[in-house]
Short mmCIF file of C-alpha atoms in Angstrom, two decimals:
data_model
loop_
_atom_site.label_atom_id
_atom_site.label_comp_id
_atom_site.label_asym_id
_atom_site.label_seq_id
_atom_site.Cartn_x
_atom_site.Cartn_y
_atom_site.Cartn_z
CA MET B 10 0.00 0.00 0.00
CA GLN B 11 2.83 2.42 0.84
CA ARG B 12 4.56 1.64 -2.46
CA ARG B 13 1.35 2.41 -4.39
CA ALA B 14 0.91 5.71 -2.50
CA LEU B 15 4.53 6.64 -3.19
CA LEU B 16 4.19 5.88 -6.91
CA ALA B 17 0.95 7.85 -7.12
CA GLY B 18 2.62 10.78 -5.36
CA LEU B 19 5.55 10.72 -7.76
CA LEU B 20 3.24 10.60 -10.77
CA LEU B 21 1.07 13.44 -9.49
CA GLY B 22 4.14 15.49 -8.64
CA THR B 23 5.49 15.09 -12.15
CA LEU B 24 2.16 15.94 -13.76
CA ALA B 25 1.85 19.00 -11.54
CA GLY B 26 5.14 20.34 -12.84
CA CYS B 27 7.36 19.07 -10.06
CA GLY B 28 10.31 17.47 -11.73
CA ARG B 29 13.94 17.02 -11.07
CA ASN B 30 16.97 19.06 -11.84
CA THR B 31 18.80 16.99 -14.42
CA GLY B 32 21.94 19.11 -14.33
CA PHE B 33 24.38 19.90 -17.09
CA ARG B 34 23.83 18.85 -20.67
CA ALA B 35 27.02 19.17 -22.66
CA GLU B 36 25.36 20.34 -25.84
CA PRO B 37 24.40 23.66 -27.38
CA VAL B 38 20.87 24.96 -27.68
CA PRO B 39 19.66 23.84 -31.12
CA ALA B 40 19.20 26.57 -33.72
CA PHE B 41 15.66 27.88 -33.78
CA GLU B 42 13.49 30.77 -34.87
CA LEU B 43 10.17 31.52 -33.17
CA PRO B 44 7.65 34.36 -33.41
CA HIS B 45 7.43 36.94 -30.64
CA LEU B 46 4.22 37.01 -28.62
CA GLY B 47 2.49 40.38 -28.61
CA LYS B 48 4.65 41.97 -31.28
CA ALA B 49 5.67 41.38 -34.87
CA GLY B 50 8.82 39.60 -35.86
CA MET B 51 10.80 36.51 -35.16
CA TRP B 52 13.43 35.75 -32.54
CA SER B 53 16.38 33.63 -33.59
CA SER B 54 18.74 31.56 -31.46
CA ARG B 55 21.50 33.44 -33.30
CA GLU B 56 20.60 36.26 -30.92
CA PHE B 57 22.14 34.23 -28.06
CA GLY B 58 25.10 36.52 -27.58
CA ARG B 59 24.65 36.38 -23.87
CA ALA B 60 23.57 34.02 -21.15
CA ALA B 61 19.87 33.32 -20.79
CA VAL B 62 17.18 31.70 -18.68
CA LEU B 63 14.85 29.98 -21.15
CA ASN B 64 11.46 29.01 -19.66
CA PHE B 65 8.89 26.78 -21.40
CA TRP B 66 5.35 27.40 -20.15
CA ALA B 67 1.63 27.33 -21.00
CA THR B 68 -1.40 29.22 -19.75
CA TRP B 69 -3.16 25.94 -18.86
CA CYS B 70 -0.24 24.90 -16.60
CA GLY B 71 -0.88 25.96 -12.99
CA PRO B 72 2.76 25.80 -11.83
CA CYS B 73 3.78 27.78 -14.93
CA ARG B 74 1.31 30.52 -14.10
CA GLN B 75 2.53 30.61 -10.50
CA GLU B 76 6.19 31.13 -11.40
CA MET B 77 5.72 33.85 -14.04
CA ASP B 78 5.79 36.74 -11.57
CA SER B 79 9.09 35.45 -10.17
CA LEU B 80 10.51 35.22 -13.71
CA GLU B 81 9.54 38.87 -14.20
CA ARG B 82 11.34 39.82 -10.98
CA LEU B 83 14.36 37.76 -12.11
CA HIS B 84 14.32 39.59 -15.45
CA LEU B 85 14.31 42.96 -13.69
CA ALA B 86 17.08 41.88 -11.29
CA LEU B 87 19.33 40.48 -14.05
CA GLN B 88 18.71 42.87 -16.92
CA ASP B 89 21.95 44.78 -16.25
CA SER B 90 23.98 41.58 -15.75
CA GLY B 91 23.88 40.48 -19.37
CA ILE B 92 21.58 37.52 -18.65
CA ALA B 93 18.31 37.45 -20.60
CA VAL B 94 15.07 35.91 -19.35
CA ILE B 95 13.02 34.49 -22.23
CA GLY B 96 9.66 32.74 -22.01
CA ILE B 97 8.44 30.29 -24.64
CA SER B 98 4.73 29.48 -24.61
CA VAL B 99 3.59 26.14 -26.00
CA ASP B 100 -0.06 27.23 -26.04
CA ARG B 101 -1.72 26.36 -29.34
CA ASP B 102 -3.53 29.72 -29.41
CA ALA B 103 -1.16 32.68 -29.19
CA ARG B 104 -4.02 34.93 -28.02
CA ASN B 105 -4.28 33.04 -24.72
CA ALA B 106 -0.60 33.57 -24.02
CA GLU B 107 -0.68 37.22 -25.16
CA GLU B 108 -3.64 37.98 -22.88
CA PHE B 109 -1.87 36.32 -19.95
CA ILE B 110 1.32 38.32 -20.60
CA LEU B 111 -0.64 41.58 -20.76
CA ALA B 112 -2.66 40.79 -17.63
CA ARG B 113 0.51 39.99 -15.66
CA LYS B 114 2.37 42.99 -17.14
CA LEU B 115 5.32 40.79 -18.08
CA THR B 116 8.14 42.72 -19.75
CA PHE B 117 10.61 39.94 -20.55
CA PRO B 118 10.53 38.59 -24.12
CA ASN B 119 8.09 35.78 -24.77
CA LEU B 120 8.04 33.60 -27.86
CA HIS B 121 5.52 31.14 -29.27
CA ASP B 122 6.16 27.43 -30.00
CA PRO B 123 2.61 26.18 -30.73
CA GLU B 124 3.64 22.90 -32.35
CA SER B 125 6.34 22.26 -29.69
CA ALA B 126 8.93 21.95 -32.45
CA LEU B 127 11.60 23.32 -30.15
CA ALA B 128 10.15 22.21 -26.82
CA ALA B 129 9.23 18.58 -27.37
CA ARG B 130 11.23 17.64 -30.43
CA ALA B 131 14.53 19.48 -30.10
CA LEU B 132 14.88 19.84 -26.32
CA GLN B 133 12.85 16.84 -25.14
CA VAL B 134 10.64 18.94 -22.83
CA ARG B 135 8.15 16.53 -21.23
CA VAL B 136 7.12 18.48 -18.12
CA LEU B 137 5.93 22.06 -17.79
CA PRO B 138 7.39 24.27 -16.66
CA THR B 139 10.89 23.39 -17.83
CA THR B 140 13.65 25.98 -17.64
CA PHE B 141 17.12 25.94 -19.16
CA VAL B 142 20.04 28.08 -18.07
CA ILE B 143 22.13 28.92 -21.14
CA SER B 144 25.77 30.07 -21.07
CA ASN B 145 27.17 32.97 -23.09
CA ALA B 146 28.39 30.43 -25.63
CA GLY B 147 24.85 29.09 -26.14
CA ASN B 148 25.33 25.87 -24.17
CA ILE B 149 22.78 24.40 -21.79
CA VAL B 150 24.32 24.44 -18.31
CA GLU B 151 21.22 23.56 -16.25
CA ARG B 152 17.78 22.05 -16.79
CA VAL B 153 15.06 22.50 -14.15
CA GLU B 154 11.82 20.54 -14.56
CA ARG B 155 9.64 22.19 -11.95
CA ALA B 156 8.31 25.56 -10.90
CA GLU B 157 10.71 27.69 -8.90
CA ASP B 158 10.81 31.04 -7.18
CA TRP B 159 13.28 32.38 -9.73
CA ALA B 160 13.60 35.71 -7.92
CA ALA B 161 14.79 34.10 -4.69
CA PRO B 162 18.38 35.09 -3.86
CA ARG B 163 19.52 31.43 -3.91
CA MET B 164 18.21 31.02 -7.48
CA ARG B 165 19.81 34.25 -8.73
CA GLU B 166 23.10 33.20 -7.12
CA ARG B 167 22.83 29.73 -8.69
CA ILE B 168 22.22 31.19 -12.16
CA LEU B 169 25.15 33.59 -11.84
CA GLU B 170 27.39 30.79 -10.57
CA LEU B 171 26.42 28.46 -13.44
CA VAL B 172 26.91 31.11 -16.09
CA GLN B 173 30.29 32.16 -14.68
CA ARG B 174 31.55 28.63 -14.01
CA ARG B 175 30.38 27.20 -17.32
CA ALA B 176 30.83 30.22 -19.54
CA SER B 177 32.06 28.10 -22.43
#
């Protein structure tokens, strides 16, 4: 009975967006180009000239919605450090994501990946939210498969440490 309860808890935790930190992946972010949400134009991975926090989210994902305000605070705290915060919505309908961004007054760039070409196919995102910390060289240095308080001092320190330690 305890084993069944434990397995059910693990499954529910994963479905709710609680995942594990899978650590360093020694590979670059794949090349991609996605449309901006809420404004015209495309954003290309060629624009990775600096470190970034890349967050995959959806409006229907409760943990994603909960962490967005902390990503905004992280963006404001890091904007002078050279580290970008970029959201990527996997909502099928861009209007849902755009309305959410406007309602929350989010100022960090958000892109749209409605077919999950980048999320599911290229980066193997299976849990939302999933966040990648990217080095200046465009390499993935951390993968976090759960919601976090990204504005917490320990998270900001961790991001800065990862980017500095694994700058290549």
